[in-house]
Coordinates of C-alpha atoms and ligand atoms in Angstrom, one line a residue:
X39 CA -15.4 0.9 -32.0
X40 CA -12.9 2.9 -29.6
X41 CA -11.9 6.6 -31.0
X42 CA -8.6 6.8 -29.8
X43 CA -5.4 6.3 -31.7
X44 CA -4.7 3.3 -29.9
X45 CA -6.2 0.1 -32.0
X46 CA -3.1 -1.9 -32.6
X47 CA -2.5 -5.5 -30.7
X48 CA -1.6 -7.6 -33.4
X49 CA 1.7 -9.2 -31.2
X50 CA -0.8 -9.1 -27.9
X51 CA -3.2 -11.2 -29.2
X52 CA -0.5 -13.3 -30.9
X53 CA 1.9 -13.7 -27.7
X54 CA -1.7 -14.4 -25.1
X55 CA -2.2 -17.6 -26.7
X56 CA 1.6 -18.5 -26.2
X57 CA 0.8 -17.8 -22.6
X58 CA -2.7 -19.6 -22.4
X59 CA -1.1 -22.5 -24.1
X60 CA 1.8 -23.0 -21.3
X61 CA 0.6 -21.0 -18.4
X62 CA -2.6 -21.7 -16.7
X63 CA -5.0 -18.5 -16.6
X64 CA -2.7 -16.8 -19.1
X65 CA -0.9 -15.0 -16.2
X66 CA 0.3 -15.7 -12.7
X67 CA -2.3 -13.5 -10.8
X68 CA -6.1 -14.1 -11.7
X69 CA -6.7 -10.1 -11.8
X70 CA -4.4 -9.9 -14.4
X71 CA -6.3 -12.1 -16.7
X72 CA -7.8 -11.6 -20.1
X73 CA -11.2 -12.3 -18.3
X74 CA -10.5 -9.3 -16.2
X75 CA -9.8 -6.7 -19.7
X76 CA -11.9 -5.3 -22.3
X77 CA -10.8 -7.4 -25.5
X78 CA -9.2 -4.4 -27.5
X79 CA -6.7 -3.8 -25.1
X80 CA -2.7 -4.7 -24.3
X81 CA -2.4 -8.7 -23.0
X82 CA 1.1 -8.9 -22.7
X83 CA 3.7 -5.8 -21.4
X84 CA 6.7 -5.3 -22.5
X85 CA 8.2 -2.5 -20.2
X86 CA 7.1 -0.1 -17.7
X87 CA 8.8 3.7 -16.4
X88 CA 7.8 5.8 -14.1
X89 CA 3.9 6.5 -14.5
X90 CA 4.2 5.1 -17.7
X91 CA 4.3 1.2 -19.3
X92 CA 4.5 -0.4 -22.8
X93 CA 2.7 -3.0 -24.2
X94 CA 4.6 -5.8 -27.1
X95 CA 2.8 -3.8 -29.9
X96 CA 4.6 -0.6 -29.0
X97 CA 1.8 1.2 -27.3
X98 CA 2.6 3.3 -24.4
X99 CA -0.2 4.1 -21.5
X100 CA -0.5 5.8 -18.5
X101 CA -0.3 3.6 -16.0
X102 CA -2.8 3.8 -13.1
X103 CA -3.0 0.1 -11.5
X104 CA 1.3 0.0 -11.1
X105 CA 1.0 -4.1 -11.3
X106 CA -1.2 -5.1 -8.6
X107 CA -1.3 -1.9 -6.7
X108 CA 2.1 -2.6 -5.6
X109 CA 4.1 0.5 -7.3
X110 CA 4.4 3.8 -4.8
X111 CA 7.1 6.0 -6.0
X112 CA 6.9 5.1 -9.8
X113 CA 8.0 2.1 -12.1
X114 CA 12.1 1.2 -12.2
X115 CA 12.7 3.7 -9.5
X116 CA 16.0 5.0 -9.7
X117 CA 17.0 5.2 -5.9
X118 CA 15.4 1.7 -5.2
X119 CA 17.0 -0.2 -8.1
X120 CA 20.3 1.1 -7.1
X121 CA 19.8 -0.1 -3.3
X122 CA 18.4 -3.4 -5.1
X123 CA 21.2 -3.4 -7.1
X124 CA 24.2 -2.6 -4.6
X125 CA 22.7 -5.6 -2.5
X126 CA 22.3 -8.2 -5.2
X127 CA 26.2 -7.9 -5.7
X128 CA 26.6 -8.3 -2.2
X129 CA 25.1 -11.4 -2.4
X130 CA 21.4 -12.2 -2.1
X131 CA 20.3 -14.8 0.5
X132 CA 23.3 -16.0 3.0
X133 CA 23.6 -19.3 5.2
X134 CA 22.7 -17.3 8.4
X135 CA 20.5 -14.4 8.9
X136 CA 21.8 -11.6 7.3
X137 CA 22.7 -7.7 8.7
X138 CA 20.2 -6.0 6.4
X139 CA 17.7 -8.3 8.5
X140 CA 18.4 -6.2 11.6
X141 CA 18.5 -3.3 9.7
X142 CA 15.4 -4.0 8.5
X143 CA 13.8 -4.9 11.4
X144 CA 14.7 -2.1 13.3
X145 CA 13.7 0.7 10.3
X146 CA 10.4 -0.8 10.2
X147 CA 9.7 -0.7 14.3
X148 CA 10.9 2.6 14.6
X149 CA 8.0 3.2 11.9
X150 CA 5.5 1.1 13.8
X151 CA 6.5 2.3 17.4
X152 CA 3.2 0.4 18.4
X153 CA 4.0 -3.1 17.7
X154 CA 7.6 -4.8 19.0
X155 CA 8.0 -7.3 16.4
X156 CA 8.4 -8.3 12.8
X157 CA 8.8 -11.1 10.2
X158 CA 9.6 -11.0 6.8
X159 CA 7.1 -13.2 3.9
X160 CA 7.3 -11.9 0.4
X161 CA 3.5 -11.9 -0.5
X162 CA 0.9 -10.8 1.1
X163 CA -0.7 -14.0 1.3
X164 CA 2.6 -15.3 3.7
X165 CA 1.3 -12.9 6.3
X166 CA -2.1 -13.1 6.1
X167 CA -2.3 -16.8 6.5
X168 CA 0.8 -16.3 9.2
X169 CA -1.3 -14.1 11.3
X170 CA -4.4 -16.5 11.2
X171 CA -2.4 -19.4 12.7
X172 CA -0.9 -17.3 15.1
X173 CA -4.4 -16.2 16.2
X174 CA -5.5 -19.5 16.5
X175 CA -2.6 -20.7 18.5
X176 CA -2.7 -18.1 20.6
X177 CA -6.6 -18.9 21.4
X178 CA -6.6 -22.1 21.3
X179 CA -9.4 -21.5 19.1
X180 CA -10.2 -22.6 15.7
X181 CA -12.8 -20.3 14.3
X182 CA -11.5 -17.3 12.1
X183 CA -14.2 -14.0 10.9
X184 CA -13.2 -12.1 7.8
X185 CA -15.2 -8.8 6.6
X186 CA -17.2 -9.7 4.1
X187 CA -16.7 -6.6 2.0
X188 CA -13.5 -6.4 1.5
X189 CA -12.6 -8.7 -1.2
X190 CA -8.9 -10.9 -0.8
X191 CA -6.9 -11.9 2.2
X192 CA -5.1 -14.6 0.6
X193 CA -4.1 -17.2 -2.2
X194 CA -4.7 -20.2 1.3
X195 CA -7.5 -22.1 1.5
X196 CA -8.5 -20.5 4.8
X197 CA -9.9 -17.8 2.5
X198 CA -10.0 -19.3 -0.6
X199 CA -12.4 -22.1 0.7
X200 CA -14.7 -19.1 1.5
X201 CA -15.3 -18.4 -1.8
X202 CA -17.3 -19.9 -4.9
X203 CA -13.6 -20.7 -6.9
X204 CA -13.0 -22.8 -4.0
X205 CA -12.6 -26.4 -6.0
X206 CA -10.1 -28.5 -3.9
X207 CA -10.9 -26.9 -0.5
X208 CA -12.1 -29.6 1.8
X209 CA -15.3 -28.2 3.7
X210 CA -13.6 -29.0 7.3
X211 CA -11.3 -26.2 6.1
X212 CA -14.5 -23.5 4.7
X213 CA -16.7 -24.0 7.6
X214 CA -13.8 -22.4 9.8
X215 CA -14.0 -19.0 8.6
X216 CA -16.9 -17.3 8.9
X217 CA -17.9 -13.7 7.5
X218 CA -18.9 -10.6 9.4
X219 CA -20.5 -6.8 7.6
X220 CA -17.8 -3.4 7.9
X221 CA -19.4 -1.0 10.3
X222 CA -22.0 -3.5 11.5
X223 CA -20.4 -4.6 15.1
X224 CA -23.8 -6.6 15.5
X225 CA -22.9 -8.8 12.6
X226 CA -19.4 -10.0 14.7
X227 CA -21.9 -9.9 18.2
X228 CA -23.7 -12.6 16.3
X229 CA -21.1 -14.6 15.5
X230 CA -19.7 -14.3 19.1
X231 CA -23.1 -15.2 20.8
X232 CA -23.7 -18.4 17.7
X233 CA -19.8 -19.8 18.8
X234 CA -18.7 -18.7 22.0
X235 CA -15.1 -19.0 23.1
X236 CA -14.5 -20.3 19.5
X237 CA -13.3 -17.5 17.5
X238 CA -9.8 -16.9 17.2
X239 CA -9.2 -13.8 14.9
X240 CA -11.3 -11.1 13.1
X241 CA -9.3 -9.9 9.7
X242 CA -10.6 -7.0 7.6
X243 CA -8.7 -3.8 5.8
X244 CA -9.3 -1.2 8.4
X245 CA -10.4 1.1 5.6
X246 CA -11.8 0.4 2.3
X247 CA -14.3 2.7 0.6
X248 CA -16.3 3.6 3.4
X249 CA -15.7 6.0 6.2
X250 CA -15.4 4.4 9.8
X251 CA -19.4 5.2 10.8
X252 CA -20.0 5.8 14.4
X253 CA -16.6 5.0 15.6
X254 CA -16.4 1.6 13.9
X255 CA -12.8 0.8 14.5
X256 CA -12.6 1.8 17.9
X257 CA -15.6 -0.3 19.1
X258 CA -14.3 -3.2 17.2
X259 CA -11.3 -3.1 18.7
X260 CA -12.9 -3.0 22.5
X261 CA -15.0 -5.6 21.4
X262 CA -12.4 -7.9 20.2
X263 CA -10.2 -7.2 22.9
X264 CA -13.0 -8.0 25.6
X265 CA -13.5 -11.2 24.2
X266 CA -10.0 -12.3 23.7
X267 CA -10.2 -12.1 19.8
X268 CA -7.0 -11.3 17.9
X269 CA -7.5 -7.9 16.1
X270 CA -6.0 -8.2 12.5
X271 CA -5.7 -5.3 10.3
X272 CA -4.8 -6.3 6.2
X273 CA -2.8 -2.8 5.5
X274 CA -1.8 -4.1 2.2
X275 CA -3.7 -1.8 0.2
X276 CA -4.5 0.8 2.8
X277 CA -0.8 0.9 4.5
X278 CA 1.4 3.7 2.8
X279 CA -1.7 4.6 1.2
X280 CA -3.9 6.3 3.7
X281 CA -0.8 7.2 6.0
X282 CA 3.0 5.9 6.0
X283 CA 1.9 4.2 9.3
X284 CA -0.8 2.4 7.7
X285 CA -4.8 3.5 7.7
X286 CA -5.2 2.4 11.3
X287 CA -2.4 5.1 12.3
X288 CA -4.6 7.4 10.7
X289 CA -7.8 6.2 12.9
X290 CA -6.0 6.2 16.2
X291 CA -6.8 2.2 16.3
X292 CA -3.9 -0.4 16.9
X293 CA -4.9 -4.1 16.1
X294 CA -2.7 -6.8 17.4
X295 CA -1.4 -7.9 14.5
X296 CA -1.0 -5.8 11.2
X297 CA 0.3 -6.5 7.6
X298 CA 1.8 -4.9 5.2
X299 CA 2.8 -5.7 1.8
X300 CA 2.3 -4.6 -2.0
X301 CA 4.2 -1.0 -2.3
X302 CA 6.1 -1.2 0.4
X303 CA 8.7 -2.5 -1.5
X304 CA 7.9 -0.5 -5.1
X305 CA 6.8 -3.5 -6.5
X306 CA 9.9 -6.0 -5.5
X307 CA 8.4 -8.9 -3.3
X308 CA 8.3 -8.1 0.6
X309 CA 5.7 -8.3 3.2
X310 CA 5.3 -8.1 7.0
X311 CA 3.8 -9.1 10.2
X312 CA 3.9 -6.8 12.9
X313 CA 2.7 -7.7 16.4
X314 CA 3.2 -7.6 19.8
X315 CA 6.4 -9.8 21.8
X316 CA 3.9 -11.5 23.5
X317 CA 1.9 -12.8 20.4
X318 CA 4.8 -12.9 18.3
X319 CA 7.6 -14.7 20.2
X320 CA 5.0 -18.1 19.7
X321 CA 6.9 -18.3 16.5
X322 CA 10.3 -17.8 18.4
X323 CA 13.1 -19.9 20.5
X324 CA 12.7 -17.8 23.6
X325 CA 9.5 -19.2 25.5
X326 CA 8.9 -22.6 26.9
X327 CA 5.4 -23.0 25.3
X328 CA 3.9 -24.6 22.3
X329 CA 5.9 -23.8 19.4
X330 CA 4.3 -22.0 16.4
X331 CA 5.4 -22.3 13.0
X332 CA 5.1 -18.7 12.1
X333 CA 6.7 -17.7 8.9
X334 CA 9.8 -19.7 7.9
X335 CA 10.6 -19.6 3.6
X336 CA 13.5 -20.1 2.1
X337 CA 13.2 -16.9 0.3
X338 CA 11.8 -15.0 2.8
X339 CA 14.9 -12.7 3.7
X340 CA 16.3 -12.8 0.0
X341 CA 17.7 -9.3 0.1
X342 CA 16.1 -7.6 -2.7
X343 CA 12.9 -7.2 -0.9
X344 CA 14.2 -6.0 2.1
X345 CA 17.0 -3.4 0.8
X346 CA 14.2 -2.5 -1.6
X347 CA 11.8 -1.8 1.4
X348 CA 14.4 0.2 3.3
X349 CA 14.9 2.8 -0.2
X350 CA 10.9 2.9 -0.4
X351 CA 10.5 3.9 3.0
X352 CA 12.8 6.5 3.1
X353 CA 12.3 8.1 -0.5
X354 CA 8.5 7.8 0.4
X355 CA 9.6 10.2 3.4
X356 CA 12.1 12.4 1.7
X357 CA 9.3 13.5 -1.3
X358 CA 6.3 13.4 1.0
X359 CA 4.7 10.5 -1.4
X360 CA 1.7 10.7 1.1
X361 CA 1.1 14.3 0.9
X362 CA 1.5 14.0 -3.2
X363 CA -1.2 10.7 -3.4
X364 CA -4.0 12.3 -1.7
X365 CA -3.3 16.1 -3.6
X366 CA -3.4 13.8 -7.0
X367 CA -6.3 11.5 -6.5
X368 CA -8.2 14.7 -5.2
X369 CA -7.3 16.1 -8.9
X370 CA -8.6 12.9 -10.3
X371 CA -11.6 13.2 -8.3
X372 CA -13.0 16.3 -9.0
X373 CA -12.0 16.2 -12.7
X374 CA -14.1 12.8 -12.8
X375 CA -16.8 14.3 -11.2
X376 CA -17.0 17.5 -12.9
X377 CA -16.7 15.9 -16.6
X378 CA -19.1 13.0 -15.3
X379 CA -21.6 16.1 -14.5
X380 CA -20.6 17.9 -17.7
X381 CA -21.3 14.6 -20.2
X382 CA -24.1 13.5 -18.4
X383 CA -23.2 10.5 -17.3
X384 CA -23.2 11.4 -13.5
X385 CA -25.5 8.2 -12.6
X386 CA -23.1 5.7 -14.7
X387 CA -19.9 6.7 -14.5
X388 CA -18.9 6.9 -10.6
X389 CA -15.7 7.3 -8.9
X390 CA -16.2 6.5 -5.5
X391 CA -13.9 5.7 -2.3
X392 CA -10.7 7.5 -0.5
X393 CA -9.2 10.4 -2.4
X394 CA -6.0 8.5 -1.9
X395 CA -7.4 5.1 -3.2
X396 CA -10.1 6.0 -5.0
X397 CA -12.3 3.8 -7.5
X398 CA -13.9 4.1 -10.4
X399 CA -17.3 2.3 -11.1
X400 CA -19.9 2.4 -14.0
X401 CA -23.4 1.4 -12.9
X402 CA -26.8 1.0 -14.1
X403 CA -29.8 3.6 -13.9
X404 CA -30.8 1.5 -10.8
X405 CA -27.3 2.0 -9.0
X406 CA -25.8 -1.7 -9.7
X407 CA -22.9 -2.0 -11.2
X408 CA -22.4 -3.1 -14.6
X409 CA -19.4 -4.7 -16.3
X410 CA -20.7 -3.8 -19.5
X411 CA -20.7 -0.6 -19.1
X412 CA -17.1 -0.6 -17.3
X413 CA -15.7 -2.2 -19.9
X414 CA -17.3 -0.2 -22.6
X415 CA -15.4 2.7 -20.9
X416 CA -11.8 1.1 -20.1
X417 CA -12.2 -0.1 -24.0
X418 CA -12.7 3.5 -24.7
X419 CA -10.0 5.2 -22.7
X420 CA -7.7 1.9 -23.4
X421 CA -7.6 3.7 -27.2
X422 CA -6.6 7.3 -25.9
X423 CA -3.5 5.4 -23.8
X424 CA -4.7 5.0 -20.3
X425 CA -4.5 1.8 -18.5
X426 CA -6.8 2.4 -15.1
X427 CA -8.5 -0.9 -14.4
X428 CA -8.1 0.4 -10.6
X429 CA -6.2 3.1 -9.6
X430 CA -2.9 2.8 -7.6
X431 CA -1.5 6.3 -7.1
X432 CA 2.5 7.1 -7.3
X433 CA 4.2 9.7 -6.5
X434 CA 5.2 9.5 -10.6
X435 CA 1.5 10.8 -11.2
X436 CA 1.7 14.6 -11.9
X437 CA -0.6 17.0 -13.5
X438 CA 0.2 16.2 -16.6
X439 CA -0.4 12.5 -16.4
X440 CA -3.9 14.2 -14.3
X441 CA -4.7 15.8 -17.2
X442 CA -4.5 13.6 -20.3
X443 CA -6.4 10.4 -18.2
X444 CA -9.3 13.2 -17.5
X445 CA -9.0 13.9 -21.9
X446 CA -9.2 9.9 -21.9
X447 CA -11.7 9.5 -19.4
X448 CA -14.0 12.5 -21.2
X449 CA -13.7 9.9 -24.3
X450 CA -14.6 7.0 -22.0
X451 CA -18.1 8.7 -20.7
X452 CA -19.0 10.0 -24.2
X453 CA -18.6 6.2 -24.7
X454 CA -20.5 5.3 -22.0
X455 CA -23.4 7.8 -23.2
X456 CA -23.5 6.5 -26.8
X457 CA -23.6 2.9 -25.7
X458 CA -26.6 4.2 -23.0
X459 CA -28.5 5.1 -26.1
X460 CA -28.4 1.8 -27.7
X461 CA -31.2 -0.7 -27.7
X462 CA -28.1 -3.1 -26.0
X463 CA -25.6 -1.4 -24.7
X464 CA -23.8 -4.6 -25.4
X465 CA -23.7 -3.2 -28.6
X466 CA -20.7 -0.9 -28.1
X467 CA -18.4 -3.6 -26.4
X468 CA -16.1 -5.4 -28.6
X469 CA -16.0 -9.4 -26.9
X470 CA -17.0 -10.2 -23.9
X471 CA -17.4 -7.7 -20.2
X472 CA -15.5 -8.8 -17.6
X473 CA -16.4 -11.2 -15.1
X474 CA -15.6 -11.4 -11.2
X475 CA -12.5 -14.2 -10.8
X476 CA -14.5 -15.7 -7.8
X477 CA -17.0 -17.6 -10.3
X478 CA -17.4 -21.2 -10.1
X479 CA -17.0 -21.9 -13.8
X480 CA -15.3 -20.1 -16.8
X481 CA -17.9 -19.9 -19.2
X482 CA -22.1 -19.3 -19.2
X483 CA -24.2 -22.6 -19.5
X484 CA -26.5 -19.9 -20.9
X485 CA -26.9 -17.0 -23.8
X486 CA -27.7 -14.4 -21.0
X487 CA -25.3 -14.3 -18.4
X488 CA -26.5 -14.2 -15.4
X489 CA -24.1 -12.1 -13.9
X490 CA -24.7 -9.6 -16.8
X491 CA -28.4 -8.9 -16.8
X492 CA -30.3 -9.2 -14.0
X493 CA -33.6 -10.5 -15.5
X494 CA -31.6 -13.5 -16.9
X495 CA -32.3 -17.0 -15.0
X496 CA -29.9 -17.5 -12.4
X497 CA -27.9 -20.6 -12.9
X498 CA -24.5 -22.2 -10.1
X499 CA -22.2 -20.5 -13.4
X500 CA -23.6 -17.0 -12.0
X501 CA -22.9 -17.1 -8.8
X502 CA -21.0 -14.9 -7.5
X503 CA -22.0 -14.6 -3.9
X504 CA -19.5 -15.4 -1.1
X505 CA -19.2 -18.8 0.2
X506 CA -19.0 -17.9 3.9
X507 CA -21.4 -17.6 6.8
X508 CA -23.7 -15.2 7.4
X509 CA -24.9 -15.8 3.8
Ligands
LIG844 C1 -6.1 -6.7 0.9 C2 -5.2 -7.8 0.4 N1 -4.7 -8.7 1.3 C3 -3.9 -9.7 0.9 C4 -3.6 -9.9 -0.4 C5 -2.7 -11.0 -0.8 O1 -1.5 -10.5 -1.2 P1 -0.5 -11.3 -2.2 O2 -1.2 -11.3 -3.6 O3 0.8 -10.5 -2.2 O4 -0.3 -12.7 -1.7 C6 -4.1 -9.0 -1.4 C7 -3.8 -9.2 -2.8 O5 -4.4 -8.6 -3.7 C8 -4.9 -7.9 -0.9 O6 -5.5 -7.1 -1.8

């Protein structure tokens, strides 16, 4: 059992079946799910401030994932909610376009000097899937290459048809996008050479975990551009992140088309395409082409988003937010490291990536990861009032909050090292590890999981292995 003071979830557990019983999944985002948790843990939230959020029993964590990544400055932001607010009374989505469109606009390409249009969605999925039909109409081509290793581009079947959760996908639509390996150009070449002419557009995140290796980006983006591939960079997690200007800024390498989303609104619902006029008037009135149906929602220019993405922007500015995310995950980093070497735990209890998006991972001896032992130490550090099932730096995060997850996370490896001395390490997990949301069923056919232990019998409920080409 955890040793923290935290063991109360009486109104949790209570409330999640309310949920299951109306709402599919228990939640409206799969990542969010009670497959996704150790069991003793919060299920349902009841507030959230600053770095700080509240669960229905009355149990108050440190927050470290900020929803789904999508919290920059800190939970109900003062300055934002106001400019949320003022707007709301002003009325929130008009007849005609609306002034705070322009305004808009013209904030964000004065931010991205490189590209010379935008358009609004309000998830990142909008965009994605926006940018992937304007590839394709620009080409004339049909066949679109994701990276492989980088793990969501979007709730469309276009990606979701690439996966093994991709029930109600018609193949036609899978066998369209095909997958290439991050800093292996020769993975794309091959794709090229196997369909020439036919690929439309290469989407990826232009940084993930792993450092560019031998001028990655750059060659990618010579080698897209010679053969008339749209270059698509997902900034949702990297943007703001790695650099205001989004990670490519950071690189020196412009794609055609980039996308932002997630905190650039602190957690209110915005999201953008930025491109070139060229590309982007397709979707316009001024051209005597083809007409492309870019982006057009009803909600799409609803204010809150985008008056909420103007106070981000310039708060972000005003306190250096970029400067403050990469001093505090380098806090985080060490700490981890040096208490990882210090409980000797150093081989299962990782944290790996970006100082400024940095991840923390529990592995086997042999290197592979292992939910049981992740879960063993979020169940752990759950108890001492730390929420970090991935870690989504804000400028709220100070020392302090540094400080008390590294006293949780000490917890969390002595965890992990009691449990590594059991004949199962199973043992020290109350219910069930985690399992990826890309499986093809909910529940084993089997008593060993498959994707649990590695010596078990492999059976279609373990797989977990992308759906797209090269296998
Ligand atoms: C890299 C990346 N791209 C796109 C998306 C899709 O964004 P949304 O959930 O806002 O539709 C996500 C969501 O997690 C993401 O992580």
């Amino acid at each position: 059992m955890p040793t923290g003071p935290i063991n109360t979830f009486t109104r949790s557990l209570e409330l999640n079946e309310k949920l299951h019983a109306m709402i599919p999944g228990g939640s409206h985002t799969y990542s969010k799910g009670e497959d996704q948790f150790p069991y003793l843990g919060p299920r349902v939230m009841q507030r959230a401030a600053g770095a700080y959020c509240w669960d229905v029993d009355g149990n108050r964590y440190i927050d470290w994932a900020m929803g789904n990544r999508v919290i920059i400055l800190g939970h109900a932001n003062e300055v934002v909610n106001n400019a949320v607010i003022q707007h709301i009374n002003a009325g929130c989505n008009f007849t005609r376009p609306g002034l705070i469109e322009i305004e808009t606009a013209q904030t964000l390409l004065e931010l991205l000097p490189h590209f010379e249009m935008v358009k609004f969605g309000k998830n990142g999925s909008d965009v994605t899937t926006a940018a992937v039909r304007l590839a394709r109409a620009a080409t004339g081509r049909k066949y679109i290459v994701q990276c492989m290793d980088h793990p969501f581009f979007s709730t469309h079947d276009w990606f979701i048809g690439s996966t093994v959760m991709n029930s109600g996908v018609p193949e036609d639509v899978t066998r369209l996008t095909l997958g290439f390996r991050y800093n292996n150009l020769d993975s794309l070449r091959a794709l090229v050479d196997r369909y020439p002419g036919q690929i439309a557009g290469v989407i990826l995140e232009p940084v993930k975990n792993d450092e560019p290796v031998d001028g990655f980006l750059k060659k990618l983006r010579e080698f897209t551009a010679q053969h008339g591939i749209v270059l698509i960079f997902d900034e949702m997690i990297s943007g703001l992140r790695f650099d205001l200007r989004g990670a490519h800024h950071r690189w020196g390498v412009y794609p055609d088309l980039a996308l932002f989303g997630k905190s650039i609104a602190n957690g209110f619902s915005f999201s953008l395409l930025a491109g070139p006029r060229d590309l982007m008037e397709l979707g316009g009135l001024r051209h005597d082409k083809r007409r492309v149906f870019l982006l057009s929602q009803t909600h799409s220019s609803e204010t809150t988003g985008l008056a909420a993405c103007q106070a981000t922007l310039s708060e972000y500015q005003r306190l250096d937010t970029n400067a403050h995310i990469w001093k505090t995950g380098e806090q985080l980093m060490q700490g981890f490291r040096a208490l990882a070497a210090a409980e000797s735990v150093r081989d299962h209890a990782r944290m790996i990536g970006f100082a400024c998006n940095p991840q923390i991972l529990c592995t086997r001896a042999n290197g592979e990861y292992s939910p049981e032992l992740t879960a063993i130490l979020h169940q752990e550090v759950i108890s001492h009032g730390v929420l970090i099932p991935w870690i989504s730096i804000s400028q709220s995060h100070g020392r302090a909050e540094v400080d008390a997850t590294l006293n949780a996370l000490q917890h969390g490896m002595r965890a992990v090292r009691r449990a590594l001395e059991l004949e199962k390490v199973s043992d020290a997990l109350v219910g069930e590890a985690p399992k990826p949301v890309f499986r093809t069923f909910n529940r084993c056919k089997q008593v060993r999981c498959g994707l649990l232990y590695p010596d078990a019998q492999p059976m279609d409920c373990c797989t977990t292995a992308s759906g797209v080409e090269p296998r």
